[in-house]
Tab-separated table of C-alpha atoms and ligand atoms in Angstrom:
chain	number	residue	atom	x	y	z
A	202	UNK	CA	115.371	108.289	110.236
A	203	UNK	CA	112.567	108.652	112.505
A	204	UNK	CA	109.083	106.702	111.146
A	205	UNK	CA	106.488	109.095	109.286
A	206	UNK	CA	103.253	109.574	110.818
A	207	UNK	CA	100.284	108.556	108.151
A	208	UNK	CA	96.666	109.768	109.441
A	209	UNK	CA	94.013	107.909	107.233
A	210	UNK	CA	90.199	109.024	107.695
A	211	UNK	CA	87.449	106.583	106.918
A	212	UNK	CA	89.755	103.812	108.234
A	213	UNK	CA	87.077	101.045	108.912
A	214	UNK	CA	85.977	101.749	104.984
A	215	UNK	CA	86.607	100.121	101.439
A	216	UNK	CA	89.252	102.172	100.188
A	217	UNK	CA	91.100	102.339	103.489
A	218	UNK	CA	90.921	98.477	103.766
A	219	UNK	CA	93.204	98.476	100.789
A	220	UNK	CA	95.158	101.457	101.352
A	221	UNK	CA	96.666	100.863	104.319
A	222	UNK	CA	98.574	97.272	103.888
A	223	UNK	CA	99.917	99.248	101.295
A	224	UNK	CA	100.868	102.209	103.132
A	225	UNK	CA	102.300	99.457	105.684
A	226	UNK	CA	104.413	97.866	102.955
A	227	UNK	CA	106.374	100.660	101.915
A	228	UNK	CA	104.212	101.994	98.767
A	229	UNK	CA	104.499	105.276	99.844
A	230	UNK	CA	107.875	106.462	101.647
A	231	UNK	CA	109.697	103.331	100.109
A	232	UNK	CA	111.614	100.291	102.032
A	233	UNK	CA	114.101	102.343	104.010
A	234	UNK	CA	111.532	104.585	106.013
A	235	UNK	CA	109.336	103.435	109.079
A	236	UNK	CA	105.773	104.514	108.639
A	237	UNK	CA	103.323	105.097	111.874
A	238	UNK	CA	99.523	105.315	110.933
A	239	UNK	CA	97.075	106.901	112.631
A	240	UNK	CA	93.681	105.942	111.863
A	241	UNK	CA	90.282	108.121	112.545
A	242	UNK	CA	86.419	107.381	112.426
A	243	UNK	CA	83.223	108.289	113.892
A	244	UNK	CA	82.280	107.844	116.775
A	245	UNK	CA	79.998	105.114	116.658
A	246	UNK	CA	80.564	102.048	118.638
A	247	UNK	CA	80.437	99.500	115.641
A	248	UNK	CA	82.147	101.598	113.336
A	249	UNK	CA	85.564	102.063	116.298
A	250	UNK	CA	84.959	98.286	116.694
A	251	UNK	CA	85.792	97.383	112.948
A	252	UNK	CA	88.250	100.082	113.130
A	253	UNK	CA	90.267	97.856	115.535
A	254	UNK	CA	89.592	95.188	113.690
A	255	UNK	CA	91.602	96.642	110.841
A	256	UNK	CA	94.066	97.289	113.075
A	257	UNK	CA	94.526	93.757	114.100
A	258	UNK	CA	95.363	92.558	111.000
A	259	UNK	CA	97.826	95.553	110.512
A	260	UNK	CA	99.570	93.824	113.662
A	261	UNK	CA	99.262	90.521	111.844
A	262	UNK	CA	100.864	91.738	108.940
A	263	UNK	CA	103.997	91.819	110.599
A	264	UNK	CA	105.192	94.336	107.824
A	265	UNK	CA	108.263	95.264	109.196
A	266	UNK	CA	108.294	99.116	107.930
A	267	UNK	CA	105.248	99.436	110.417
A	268	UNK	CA	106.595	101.280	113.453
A	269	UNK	CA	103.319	101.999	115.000
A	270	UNK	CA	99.326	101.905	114.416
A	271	UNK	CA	96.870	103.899	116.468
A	272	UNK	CA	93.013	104.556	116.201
A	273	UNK	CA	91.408	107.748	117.047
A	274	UNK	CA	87.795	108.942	117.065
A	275	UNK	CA	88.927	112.593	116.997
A	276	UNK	CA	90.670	114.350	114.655
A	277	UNK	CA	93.111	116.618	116.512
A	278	UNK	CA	94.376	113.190	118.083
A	279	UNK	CA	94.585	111.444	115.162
A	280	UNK	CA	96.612	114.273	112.685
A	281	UNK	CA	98.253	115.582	115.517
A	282	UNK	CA	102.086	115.257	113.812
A	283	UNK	CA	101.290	113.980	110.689
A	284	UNK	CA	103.926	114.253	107.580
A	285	UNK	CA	100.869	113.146	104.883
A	286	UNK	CA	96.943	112.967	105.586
A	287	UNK	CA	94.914	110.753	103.649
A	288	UNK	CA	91.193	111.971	103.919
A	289	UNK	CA	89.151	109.119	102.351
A	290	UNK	CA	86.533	109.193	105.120
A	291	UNK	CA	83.114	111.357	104.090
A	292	UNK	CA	79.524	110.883	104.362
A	293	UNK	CA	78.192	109.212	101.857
A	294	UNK	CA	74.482	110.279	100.118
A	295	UNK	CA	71.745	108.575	101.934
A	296	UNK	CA	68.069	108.124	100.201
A	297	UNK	CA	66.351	111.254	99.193
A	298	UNK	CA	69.276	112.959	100.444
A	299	UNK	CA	69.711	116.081	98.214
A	300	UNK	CA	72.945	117.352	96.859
A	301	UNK	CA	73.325	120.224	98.933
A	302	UNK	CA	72.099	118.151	102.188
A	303	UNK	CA	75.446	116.098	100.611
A	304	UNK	CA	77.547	119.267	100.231
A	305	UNK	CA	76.795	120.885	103.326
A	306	UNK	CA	77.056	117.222	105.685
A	307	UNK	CA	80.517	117.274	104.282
A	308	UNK	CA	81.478	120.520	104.929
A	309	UNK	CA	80.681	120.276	108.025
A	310	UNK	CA	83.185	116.934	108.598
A	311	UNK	CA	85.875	118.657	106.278
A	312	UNK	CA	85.289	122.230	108.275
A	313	UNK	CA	86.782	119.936	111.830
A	314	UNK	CA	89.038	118.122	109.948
A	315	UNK	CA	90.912	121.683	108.638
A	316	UNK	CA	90.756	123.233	111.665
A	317	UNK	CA	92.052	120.083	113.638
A	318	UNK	CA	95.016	119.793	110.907
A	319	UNK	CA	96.016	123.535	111.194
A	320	UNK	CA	96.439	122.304	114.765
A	321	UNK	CA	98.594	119.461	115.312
A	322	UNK	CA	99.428	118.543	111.754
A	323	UNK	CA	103.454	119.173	110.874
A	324	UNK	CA	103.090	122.624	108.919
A	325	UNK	CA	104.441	120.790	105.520
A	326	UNK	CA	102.284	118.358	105.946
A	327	UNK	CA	100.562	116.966	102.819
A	328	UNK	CA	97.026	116.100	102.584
A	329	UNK	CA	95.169	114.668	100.133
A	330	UNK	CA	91.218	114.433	100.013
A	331	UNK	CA	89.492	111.299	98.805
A	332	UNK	CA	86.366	111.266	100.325
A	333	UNK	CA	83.551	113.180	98.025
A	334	UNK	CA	82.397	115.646	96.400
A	335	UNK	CA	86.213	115.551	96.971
A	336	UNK	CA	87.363	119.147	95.287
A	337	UNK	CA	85.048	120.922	97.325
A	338	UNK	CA	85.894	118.949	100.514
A	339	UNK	CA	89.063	119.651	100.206
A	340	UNK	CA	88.378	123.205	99.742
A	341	UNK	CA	86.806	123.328	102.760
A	342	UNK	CA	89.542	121.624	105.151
A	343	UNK	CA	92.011	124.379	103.614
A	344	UNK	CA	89.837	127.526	104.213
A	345	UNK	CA	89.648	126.555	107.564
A	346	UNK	CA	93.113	125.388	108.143
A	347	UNK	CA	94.382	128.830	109.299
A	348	UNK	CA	98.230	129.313	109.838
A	349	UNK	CA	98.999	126.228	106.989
A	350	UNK	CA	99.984	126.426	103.427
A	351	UNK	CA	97.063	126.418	100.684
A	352	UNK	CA	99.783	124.793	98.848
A	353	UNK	CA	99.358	121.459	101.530
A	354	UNK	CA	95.993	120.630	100.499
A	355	UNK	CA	94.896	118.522	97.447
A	356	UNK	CA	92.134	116.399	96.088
A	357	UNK	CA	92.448	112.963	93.862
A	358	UNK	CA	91.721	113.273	90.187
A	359	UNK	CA	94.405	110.945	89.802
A	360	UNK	CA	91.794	108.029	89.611
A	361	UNK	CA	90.099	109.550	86.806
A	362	UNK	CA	93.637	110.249	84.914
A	363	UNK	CA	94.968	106.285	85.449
A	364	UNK	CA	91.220	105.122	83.927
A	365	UNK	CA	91.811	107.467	80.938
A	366	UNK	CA	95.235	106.424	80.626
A	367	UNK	CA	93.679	102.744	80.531
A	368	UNK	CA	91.613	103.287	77.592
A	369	UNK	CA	93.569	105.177	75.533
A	370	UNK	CA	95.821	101.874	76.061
A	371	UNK	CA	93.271	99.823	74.862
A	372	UNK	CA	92.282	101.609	72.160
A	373	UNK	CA	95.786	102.268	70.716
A	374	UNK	CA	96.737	98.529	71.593
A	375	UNK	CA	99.932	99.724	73.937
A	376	UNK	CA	100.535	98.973	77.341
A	377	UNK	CA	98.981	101.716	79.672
A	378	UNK	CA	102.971	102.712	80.325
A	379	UNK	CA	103.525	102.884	77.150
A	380	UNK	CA	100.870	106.055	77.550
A	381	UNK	CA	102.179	109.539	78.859
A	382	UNK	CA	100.681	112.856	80.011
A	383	UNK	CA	96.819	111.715	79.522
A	384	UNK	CA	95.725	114.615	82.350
A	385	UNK	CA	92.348	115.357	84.050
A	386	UNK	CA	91.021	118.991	84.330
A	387	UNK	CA	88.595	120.632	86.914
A	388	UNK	CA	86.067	118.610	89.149
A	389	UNK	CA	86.117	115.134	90.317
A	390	UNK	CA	82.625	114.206	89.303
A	391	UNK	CA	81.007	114.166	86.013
A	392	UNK	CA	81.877	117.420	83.676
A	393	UNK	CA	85.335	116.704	84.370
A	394	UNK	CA	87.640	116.896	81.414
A	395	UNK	CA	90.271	113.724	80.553
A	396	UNK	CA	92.370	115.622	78.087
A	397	UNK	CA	94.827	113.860	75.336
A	398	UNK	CA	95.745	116.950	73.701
A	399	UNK	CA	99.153	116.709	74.682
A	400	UNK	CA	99.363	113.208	75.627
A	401	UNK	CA	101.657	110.578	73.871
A	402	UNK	CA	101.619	106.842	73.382
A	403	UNK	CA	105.239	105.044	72.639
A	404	UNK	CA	106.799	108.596	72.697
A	405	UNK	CA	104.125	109.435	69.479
A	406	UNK	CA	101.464	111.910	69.774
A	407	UNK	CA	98.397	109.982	71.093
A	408	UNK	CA	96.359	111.962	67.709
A	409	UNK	CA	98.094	109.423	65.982
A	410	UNK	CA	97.057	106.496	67.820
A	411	UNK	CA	93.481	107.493	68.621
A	412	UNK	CA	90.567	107.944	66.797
A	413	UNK	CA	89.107	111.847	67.597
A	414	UNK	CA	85.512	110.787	67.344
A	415	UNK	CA	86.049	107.896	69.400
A	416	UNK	CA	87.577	110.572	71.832
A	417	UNK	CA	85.065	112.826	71.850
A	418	UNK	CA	82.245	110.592	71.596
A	419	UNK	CA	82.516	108.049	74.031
A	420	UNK	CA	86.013	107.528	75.853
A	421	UNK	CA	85.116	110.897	77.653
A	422	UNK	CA	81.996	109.897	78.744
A	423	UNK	CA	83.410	106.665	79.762
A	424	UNK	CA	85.494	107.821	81.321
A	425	UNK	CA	83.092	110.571	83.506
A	426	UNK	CA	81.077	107.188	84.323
A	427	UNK	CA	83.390	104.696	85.381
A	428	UNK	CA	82.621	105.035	88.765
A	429	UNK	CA	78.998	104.254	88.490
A	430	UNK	CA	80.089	101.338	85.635
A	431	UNK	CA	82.020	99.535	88.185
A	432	UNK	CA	79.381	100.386	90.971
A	433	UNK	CA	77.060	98.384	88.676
A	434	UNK	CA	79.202	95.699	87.682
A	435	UNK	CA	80.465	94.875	91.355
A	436	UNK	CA	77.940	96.144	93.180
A	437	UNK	CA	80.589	98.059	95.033
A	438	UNK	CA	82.245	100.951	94.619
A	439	UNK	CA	85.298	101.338	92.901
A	440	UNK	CA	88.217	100.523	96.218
A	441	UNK	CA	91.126	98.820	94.541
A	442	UNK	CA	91.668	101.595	92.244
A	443	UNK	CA	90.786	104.322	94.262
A	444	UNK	CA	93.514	103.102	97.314
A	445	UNK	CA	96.167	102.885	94.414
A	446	UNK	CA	95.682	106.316	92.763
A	447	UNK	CA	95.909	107.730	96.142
A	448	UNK	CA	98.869	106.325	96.602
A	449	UNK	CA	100.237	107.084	93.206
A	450	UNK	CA	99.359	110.825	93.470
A	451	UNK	CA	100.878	110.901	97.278
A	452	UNK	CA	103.608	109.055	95.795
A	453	UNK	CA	104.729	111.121	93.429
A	454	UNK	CA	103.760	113.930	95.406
A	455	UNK	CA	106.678	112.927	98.195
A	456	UNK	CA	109.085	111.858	95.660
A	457	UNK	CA	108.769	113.817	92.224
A	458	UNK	CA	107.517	112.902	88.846
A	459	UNK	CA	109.776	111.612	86.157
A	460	UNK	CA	111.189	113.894	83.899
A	461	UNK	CA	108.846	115.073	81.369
A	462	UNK	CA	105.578	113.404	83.213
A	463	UNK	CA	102.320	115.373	84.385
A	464	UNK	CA	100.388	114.207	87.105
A	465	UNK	CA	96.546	115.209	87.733
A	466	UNK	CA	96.233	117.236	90.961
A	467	UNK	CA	93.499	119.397	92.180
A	468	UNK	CA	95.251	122.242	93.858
A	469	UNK	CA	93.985	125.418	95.030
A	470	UNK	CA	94.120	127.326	91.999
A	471	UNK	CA	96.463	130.352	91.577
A	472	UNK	CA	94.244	131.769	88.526
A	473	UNK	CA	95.938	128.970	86.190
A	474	UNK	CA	94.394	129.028	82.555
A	475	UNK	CA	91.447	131.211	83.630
A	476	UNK	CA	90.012	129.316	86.280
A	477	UNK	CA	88.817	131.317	89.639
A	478	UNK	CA	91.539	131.731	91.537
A	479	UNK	CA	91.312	129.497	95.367
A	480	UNK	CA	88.965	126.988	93.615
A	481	UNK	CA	90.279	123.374	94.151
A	482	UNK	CA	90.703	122.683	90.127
A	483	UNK	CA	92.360	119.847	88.825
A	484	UNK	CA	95.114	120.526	87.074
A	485	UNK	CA	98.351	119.000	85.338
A	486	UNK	CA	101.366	118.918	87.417
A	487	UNK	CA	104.461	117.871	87.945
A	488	UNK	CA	106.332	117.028	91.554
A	489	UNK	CA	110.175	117.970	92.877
A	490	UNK	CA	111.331	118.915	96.129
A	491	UNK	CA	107.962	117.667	97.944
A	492	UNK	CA	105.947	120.997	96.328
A	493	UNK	CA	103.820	121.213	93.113
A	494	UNK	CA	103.389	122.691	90.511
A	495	UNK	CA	100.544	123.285	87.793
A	496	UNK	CA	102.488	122.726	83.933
A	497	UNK	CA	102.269	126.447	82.593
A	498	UNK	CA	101.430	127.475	78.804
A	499	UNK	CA	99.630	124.509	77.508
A	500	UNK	CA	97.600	125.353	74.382
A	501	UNK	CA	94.040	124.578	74.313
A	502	UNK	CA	91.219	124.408	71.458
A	503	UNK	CA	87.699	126.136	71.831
A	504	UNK	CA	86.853	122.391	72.561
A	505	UNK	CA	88.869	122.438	76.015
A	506	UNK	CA	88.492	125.553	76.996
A	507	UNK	CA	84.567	125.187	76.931
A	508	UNK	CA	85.093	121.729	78.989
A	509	UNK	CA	87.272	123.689	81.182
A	510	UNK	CA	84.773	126.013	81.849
A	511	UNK	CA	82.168	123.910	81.950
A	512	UNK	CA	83.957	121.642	85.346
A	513	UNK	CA	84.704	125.264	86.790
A	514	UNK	CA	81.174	126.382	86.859
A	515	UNK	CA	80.399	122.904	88.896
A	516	UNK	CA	83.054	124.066	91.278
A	517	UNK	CA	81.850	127.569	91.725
A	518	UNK	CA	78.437	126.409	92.591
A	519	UNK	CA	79.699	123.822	94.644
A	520	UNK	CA	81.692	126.341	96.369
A	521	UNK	CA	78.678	128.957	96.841
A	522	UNK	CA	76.502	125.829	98.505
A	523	UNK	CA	78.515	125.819	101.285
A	524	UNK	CA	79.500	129.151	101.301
A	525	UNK	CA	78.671	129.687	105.249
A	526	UNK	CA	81.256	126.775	106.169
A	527	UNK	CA	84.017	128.659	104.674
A	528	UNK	CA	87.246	129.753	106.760
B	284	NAX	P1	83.073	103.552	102.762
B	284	NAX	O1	81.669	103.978	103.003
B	284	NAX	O2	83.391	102.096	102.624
B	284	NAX	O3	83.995	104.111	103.944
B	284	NAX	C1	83.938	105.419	104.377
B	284	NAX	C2	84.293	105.419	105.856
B	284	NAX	O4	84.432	106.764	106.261
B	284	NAX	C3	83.227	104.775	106.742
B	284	NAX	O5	83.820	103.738	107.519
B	284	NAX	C4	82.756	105.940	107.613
B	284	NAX	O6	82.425	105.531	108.929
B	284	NAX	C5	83.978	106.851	107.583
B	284	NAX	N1	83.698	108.231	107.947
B	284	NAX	C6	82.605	108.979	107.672
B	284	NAX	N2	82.703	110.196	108.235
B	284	NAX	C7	83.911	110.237	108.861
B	284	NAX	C8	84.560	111.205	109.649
B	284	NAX	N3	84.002	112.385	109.911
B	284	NAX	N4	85.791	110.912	110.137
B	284	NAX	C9	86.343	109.701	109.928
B	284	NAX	N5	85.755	108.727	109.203
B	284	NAX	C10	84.546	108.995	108.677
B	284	NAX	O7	83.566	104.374	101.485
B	284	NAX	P2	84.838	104.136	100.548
B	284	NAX	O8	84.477	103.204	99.453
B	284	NAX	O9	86.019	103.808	101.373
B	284	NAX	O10	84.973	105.593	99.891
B	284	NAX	C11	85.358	106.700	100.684
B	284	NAX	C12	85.106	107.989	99.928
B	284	NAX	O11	85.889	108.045	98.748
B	284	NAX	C13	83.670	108.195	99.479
B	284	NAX	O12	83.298	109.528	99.751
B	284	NAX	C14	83.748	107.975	97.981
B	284	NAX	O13	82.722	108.669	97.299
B	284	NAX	C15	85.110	108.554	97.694
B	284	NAX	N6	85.734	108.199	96.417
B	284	NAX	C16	86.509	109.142	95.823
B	284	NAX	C17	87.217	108.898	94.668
B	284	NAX	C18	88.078	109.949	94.035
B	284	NAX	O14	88.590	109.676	92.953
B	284	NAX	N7	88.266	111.130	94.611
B	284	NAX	C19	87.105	107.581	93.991
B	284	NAX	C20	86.638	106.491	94.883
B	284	NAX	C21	85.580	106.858	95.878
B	284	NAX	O15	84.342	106.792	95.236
């Protein structure tokens, strides 16, 4: 079988630094297939220099599933072919930087980045969106990514669904896989909305196992803020986690979830539950075939549906700040 071709963005960064040894391994396509990756970053002399430096000890990983390993400073080159896309790379806020100034820098990497995947990527090609404000990002590289399927183009929330899963765990006293169908709705920031509604622990309903106020009250919030609890306690950003989600929701993207698991996705919605139809929502879903799609039908309380609206109106104005970048 001929190797897949991985682009990664941001390749000289935290998240990548992780990611790829385990892209390189096999995590992704599994210990029969080759993998090729393709890395991209700016153009800045230091930044292509560390890039190769990455890539040196790619080469001195031996890993034996890595067929090839090239670094690009433009985009085109660097997706041209590509079976999955892994945009981590983004601009991070810089002092006094205001959130549209954030929005709108973005938009204007994610606006290339669509257009240069439309171009040269393989026209199944999956891409998922790391780099933040994520959702909207990845809105962005799909407006402008004429010619390809909306379908192609997701965002992670699964980072935000495997730390809810981990404190339900700890609060129930199971083993995080002991814990099922804990899902994330709406935005990757904070008014998204970890859900347990319909989750399980040991194959019981996780209302049994978890306290409602202690739901409510603080494992939401929790979770919404683990990002800036680990920035705080490492003085880092979370990098670990965030390269092993990715590959989890890739993962299961390429080879299907088990029977009778959800996944967290933000897709481009189709009108799901209410919310705006072509926002990039995160939804439940579940994986077959390579395509996905959002679980239908699920009931929801006055409780989620105000959450759920509250993430979408986020979105919307996310989506109206960089309205002029749209495809
Ligand atoms: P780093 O700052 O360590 O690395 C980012 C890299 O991206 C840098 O090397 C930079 O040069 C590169 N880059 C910037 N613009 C680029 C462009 N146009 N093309 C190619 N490369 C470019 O950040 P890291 O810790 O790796 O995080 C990467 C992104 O993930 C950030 O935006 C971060 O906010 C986001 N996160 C998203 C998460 C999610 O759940 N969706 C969780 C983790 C993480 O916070």
């Amino acid at each position: 079988m001929a190797a897949k071709k991985v682009a990664v963005t941001g390749a000289a960064g935290n998240i990548s630094y992780s990611l790829l040894f385990r892209i390189a391994a096999g995590g992704l396509y599994g210990p029969d297939t080759k993998v090729s990756l393709s890395l991209l970053e700016v153009d800045v002399p230091a930044v292509a220099k560390a890039m190769e430096g990455v890539k040196m000890e790619l080469e001195d990983g031996a890993f034996a599933l890595l067929e090839s390993c090239t670094t690009h400073t433009d985009a085109a080159a660097c997706f041209a072919d590509a079976d999955a896309a892994f945009l981590v790379g983004a601009r991070p806020r810089s002092k006094g930087m205001e959130r549209k100034d954030l929005l709108e820098a973005n938009a204007a990497i994610f606006k290339v980045q669509g257009q240069a995947l439309a171009a040269g990527a393989r026209p199944d090609a999956k891409v998922l969106v790391v780099g933040n404000p994520a959702n909207t990002n990845c809105l962005i590289a799909q407006r402008n990514a004429a010619g390809m399927d909306p379908a192609c183009f997701t965002a992670m929330t699964r980072l935000d669904q495997n730390r809810a899963a981990a404190q339900v765990a700890a609060h129930a006293g199971a083993a995080v896989g002991e814990v099922r169908n804990v899902v994330v709705w709406g935005n990757h920031s904070a008014t998204q909305f970890p859900d347990i509604a319909h989750a399980t622990v040991a194959g019981k309903p996780a209302a049994e196992a978890v306290d409602a106020k202690w739901y409510k009250e603080e494992m939401i919030g929790v979770v919404q803020q683990r990002g800036a609890a680990i920035i705080a306690a490492r003085g880092l950003s979370s990098a670990a986690s965030a390269a092993s989600a990715a590959l989890d929701h890739m993962h299961d993207w390429i080879h299907g979830t088990p029977e009778g698991t959800w996944v967290s996705m933000a897709v481009v919605s189709g009108g799901e539950y209410g919310i705006e139809e072509g926002l990039v929502y995160s939804y439940p879903c579940t994986c077959a075939g390579g395509k996905w799609s959002v679980v239908p039908d699920l009931a929801r309380d006055d409780f989620a549906a105000e959450m759920m609206k509250a993430t979408e109106a986020e979105l919307r104005e996310e989506r109206d700040a960089v309205a002029a970048l749209l495809g």
